[in-house]
Tab-separated table of C-alpha atoms in Angstrom:
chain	number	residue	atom	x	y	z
A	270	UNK	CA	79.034	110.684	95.827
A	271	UNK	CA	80.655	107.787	97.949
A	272	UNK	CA	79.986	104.539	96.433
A	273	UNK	CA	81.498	102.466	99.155
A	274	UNK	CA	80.645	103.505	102.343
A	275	UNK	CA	81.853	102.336	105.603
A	276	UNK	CA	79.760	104.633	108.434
A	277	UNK	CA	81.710	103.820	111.472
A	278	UNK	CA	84.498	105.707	111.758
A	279	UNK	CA	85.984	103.377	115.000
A	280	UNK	CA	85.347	100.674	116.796
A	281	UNK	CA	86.420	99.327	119.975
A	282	UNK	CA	86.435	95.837	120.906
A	283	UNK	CA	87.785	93.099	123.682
A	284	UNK	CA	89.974	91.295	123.307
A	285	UNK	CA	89.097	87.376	122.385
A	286	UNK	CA	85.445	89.337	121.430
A	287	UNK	CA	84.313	89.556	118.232
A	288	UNK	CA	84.597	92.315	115.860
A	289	UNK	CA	82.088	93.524	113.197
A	290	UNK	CA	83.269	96.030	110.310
A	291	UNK	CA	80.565	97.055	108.078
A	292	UNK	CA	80.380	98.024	104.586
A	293	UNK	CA	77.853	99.650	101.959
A	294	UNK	CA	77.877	99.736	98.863
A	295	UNK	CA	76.003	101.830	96.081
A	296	UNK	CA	77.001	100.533	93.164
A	297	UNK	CA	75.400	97.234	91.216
A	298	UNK	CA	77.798	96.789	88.693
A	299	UNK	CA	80.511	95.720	91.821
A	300	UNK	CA	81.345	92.281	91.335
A	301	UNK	CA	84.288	91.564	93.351
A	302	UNK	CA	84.955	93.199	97.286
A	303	UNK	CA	88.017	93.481	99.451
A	304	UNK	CA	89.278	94.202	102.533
A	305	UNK	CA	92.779	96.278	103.725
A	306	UNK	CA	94.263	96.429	106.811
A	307	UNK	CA	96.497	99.707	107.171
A	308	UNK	CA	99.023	100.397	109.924
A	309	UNK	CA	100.204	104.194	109.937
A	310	UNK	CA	103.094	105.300	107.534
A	311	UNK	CA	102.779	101.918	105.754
A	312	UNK	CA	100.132	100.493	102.708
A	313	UNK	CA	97.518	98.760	103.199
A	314	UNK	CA	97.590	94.644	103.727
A	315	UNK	CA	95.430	92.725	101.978
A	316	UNK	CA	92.968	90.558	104.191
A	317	UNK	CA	90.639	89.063	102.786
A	318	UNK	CA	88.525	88.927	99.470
A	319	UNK	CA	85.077	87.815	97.714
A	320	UNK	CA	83.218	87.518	94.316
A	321	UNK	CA	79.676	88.602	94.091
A	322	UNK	CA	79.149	85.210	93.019
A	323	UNK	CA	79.411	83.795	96.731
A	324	UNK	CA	78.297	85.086	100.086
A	325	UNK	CA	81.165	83.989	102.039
A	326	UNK	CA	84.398	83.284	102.489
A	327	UNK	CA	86.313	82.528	105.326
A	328	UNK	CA	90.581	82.855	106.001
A	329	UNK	CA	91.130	81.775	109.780
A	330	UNK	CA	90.209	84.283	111.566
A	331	UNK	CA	88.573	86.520	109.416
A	332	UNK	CA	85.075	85.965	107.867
A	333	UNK	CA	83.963	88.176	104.640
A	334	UNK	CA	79.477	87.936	104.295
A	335	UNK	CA	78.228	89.760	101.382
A	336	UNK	CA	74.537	90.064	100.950
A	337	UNK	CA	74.005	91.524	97.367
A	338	UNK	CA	70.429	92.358	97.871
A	339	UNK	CA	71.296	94.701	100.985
A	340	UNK	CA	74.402	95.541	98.980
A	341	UNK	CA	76.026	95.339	102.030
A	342	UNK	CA	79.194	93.172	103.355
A	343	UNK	CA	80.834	92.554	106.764
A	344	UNK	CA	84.146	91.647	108.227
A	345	UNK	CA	83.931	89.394	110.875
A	346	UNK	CA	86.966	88.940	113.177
A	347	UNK	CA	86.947	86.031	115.499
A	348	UNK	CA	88.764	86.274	118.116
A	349	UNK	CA	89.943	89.838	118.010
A	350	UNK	CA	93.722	90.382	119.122
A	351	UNK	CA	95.282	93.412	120.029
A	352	UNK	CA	97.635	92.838	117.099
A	353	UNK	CA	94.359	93.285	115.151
A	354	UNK	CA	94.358	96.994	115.767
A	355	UNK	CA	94.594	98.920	112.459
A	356	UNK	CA	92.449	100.940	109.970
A	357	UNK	CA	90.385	98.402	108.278
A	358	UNK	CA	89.387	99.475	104.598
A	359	UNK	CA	86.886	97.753	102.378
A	360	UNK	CA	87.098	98.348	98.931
A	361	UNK	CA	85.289	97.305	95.507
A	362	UNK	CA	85.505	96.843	92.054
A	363	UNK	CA	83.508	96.338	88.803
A	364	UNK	CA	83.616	93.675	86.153
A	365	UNK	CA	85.605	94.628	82.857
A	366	UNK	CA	82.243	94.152	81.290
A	367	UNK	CA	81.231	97.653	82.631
A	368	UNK	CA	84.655	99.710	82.528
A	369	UNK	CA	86.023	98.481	85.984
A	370	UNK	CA	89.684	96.615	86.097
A	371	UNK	CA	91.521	95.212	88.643
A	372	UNK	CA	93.595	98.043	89.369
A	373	UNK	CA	90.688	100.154	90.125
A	374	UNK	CA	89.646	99.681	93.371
A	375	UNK	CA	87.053	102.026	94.743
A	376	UNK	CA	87.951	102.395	98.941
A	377	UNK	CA	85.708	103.064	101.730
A	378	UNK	CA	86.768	105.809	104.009
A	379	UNK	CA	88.017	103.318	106.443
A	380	UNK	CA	87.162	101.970	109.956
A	381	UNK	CA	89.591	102.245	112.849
A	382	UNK	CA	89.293	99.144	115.078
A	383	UNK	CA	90.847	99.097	118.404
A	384	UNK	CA	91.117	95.434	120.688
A	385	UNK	CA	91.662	96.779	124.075
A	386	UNK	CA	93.302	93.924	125.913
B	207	UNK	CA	109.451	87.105	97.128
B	208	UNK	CA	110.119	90.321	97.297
B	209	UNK	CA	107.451	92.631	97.949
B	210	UNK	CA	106.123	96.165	95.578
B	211	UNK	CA	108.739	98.799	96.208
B	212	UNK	CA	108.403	102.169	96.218
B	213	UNK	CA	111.010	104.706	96.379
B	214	UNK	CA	111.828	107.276	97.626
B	215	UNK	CA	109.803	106.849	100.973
B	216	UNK	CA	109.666	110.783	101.878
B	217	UNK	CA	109.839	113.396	99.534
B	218	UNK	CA	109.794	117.583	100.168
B	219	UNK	CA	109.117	119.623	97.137
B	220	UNK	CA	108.711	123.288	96.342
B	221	UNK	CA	105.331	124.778	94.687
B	222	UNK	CA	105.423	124.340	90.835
B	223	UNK	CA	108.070	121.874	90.876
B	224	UNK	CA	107.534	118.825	89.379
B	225	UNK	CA	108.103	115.031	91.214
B	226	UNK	CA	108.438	111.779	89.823
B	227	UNK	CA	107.509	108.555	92.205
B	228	UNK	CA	108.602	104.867	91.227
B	229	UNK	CA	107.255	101.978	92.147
B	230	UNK	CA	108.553	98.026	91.074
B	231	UNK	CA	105.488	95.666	91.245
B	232	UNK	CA	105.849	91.971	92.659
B	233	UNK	CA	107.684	89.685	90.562
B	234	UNK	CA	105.445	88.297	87.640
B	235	UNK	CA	102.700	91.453	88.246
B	236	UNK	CA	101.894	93.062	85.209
B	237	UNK	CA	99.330	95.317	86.284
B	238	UNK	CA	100.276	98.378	88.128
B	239	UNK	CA	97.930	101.044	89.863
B	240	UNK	CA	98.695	104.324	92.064
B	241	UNK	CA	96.287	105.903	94.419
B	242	UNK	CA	96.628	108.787	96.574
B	243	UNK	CA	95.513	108.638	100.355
B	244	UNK	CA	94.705	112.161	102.175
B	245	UNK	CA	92.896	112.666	105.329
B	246	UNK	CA	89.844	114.377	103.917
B	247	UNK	CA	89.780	112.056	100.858
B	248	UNK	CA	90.628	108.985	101.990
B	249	UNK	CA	92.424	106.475	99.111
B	250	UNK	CA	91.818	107.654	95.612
B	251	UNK	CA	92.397	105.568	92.321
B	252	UNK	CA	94.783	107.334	90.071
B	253	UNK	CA	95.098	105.296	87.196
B	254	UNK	CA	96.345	101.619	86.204
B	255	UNK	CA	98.779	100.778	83.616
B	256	UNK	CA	98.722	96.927	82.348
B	257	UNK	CA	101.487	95.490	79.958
B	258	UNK	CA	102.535	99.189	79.191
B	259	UNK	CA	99.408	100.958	78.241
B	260	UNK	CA	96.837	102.673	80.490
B	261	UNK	CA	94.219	100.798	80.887
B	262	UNK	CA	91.904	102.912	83.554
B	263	UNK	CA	92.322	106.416	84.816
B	264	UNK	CA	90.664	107.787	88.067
B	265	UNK	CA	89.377	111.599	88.537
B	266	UNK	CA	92.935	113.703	88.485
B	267	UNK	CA	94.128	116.530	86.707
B	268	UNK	CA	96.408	116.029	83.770
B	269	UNK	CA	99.428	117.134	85.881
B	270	UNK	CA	99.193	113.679	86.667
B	271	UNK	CA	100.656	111.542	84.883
B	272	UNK	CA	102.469	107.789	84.573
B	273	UNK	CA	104.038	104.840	82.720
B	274	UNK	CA	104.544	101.769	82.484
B	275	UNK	CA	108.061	99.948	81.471
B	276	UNK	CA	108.345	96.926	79.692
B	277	UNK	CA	109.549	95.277	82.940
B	278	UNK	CA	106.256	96.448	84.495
B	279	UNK	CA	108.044	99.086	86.892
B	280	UNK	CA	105.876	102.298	86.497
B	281	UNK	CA	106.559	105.680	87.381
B	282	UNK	CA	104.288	108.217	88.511
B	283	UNK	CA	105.093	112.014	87.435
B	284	UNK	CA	103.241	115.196	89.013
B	285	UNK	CA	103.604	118.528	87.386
B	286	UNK	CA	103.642	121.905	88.897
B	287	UNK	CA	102.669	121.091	92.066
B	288	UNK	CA	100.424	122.633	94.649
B	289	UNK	CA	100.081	122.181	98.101
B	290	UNK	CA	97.155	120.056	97.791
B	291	UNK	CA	99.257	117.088	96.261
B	292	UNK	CA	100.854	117.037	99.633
B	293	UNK	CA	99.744	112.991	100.170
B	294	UNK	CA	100.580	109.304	100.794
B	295	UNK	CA	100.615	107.873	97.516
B	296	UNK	CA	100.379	103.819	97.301
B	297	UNK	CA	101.709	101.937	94.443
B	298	UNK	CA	99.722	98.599	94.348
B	299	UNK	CA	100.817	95.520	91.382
B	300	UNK	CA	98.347	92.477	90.671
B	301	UNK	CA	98.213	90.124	88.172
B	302	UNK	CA	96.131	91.616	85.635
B	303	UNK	CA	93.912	88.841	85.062
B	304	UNK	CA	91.652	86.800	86.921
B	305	UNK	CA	93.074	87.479	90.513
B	306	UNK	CA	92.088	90.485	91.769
B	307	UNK	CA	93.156	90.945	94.468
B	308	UNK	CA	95.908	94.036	94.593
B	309	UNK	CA	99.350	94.327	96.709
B	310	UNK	CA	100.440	97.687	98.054
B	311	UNK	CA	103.815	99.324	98.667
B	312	UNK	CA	104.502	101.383	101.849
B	313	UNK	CA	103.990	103.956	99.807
B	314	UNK	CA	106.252	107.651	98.992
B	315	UNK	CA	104.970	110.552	101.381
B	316	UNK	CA	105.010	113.522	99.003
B	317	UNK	CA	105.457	116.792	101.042
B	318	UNK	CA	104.349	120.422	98.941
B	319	UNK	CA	105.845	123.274	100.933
């Protein structure tokens, strides 16, 4: 069973437009949520991260929201570039306090985003 | 600062062979983790070794295997392998403490023919 879910498969966007990645998640214990950006052939890049103790945080152009209740978070990109074109991955991971460490990250399936120009 | 390094980048191995993968974290990292990315499975935790010893383990067989030097350069082994290990597998370092968030490598492309 997925715990982190991300339903859209791919997105397409304008350019200067924003873009929206979602991300669900089934799992309470999560405390702490990132987001990957992954060219092919190469590992992901880290973007962007949260703490469940916050319900945003912003880097530039990129915007995380987490809303615990929904258990739900979004990547906002503002304005989208066509350098922004990538597999975006959200992933998650629980507090020590419940068996989760830092080096286990729990990945979505992954969202390809496209900025057309 | 030099990024995690993985090597080799491409690898082509026989079934029932065995392959080892290393990866060297970022400087000052002491927590290593591997995953595995496939196209049906997407990334998948394998395990995480911190100051030596394992300190989480994902769902693999035991033909999967790794440690952790004292340098904090791990290695990843696979035994007898089938053609379903055929994968992208990502070495990512962190701190190990309060910082979570996790760098990646570019990763070795294992290959079972």
């Amino acid at each position: 069973d997925q715990q982190v879910k991300q339903n859209s498969p791919s997105l397409s966007v304008q350019e200067g437009r924003i873009s929206i990645l979602n991300c669900d998640y089934t799992n309470s214990m999560f405390d702490y949520f990132l987001w990957y950006k992954k060219y092919p052939a190469e590992g992901p890049t880290f973007l962007i991260s949260i703490s469940s103790i916050k319900d945003k945080n912003e880097d530039g152009r990129f915007t995380v929201f987490l809303n615990k209740s929904a258990k739900h978070l979004s990547l906002h990109i503002v304005p989208s570039q066509p350098g922004d074109s990538a597999v975006y991955f959200c992933a998650a991971s629980g507090s020590r306090n419940y068996g989760g460490s830092q080096g286990n990250l729990i990945f979505g399936k992954g969202t390809k985003l496209s900025v057309k120009p | 600062k030099a990024g995690v390094t993985q090597t080799p980048r491409y690898l082509i191995k026989t079934r029932g062979q065995q392959v080892t993968l290393s990866c060297s974290p970022i400087s000052g990292h002491r927590s290593v983790s591997w995953y595995q990315q496939t196209p049906g499975q997407g990334l998948q935790f394998l395990f995480e070794y911190f100051s030596e010893t394992q300190r989480n383990k994902g769902n693999f067989p035991g033909r999967f295997s790794g440690r952790q030097f004292s340098n904090s350069r791990s290695e990843m082994n696979v035994s007898t392998l089938e053609l379903g290990d055929s994968a992208l597998y990502l070495c990512a370092s962190s701190l190990g403490t309060d910082m979570w968030e996790a760098f990646f490598g570019q990763g070795t492309r294992l290959t079972v023919v």
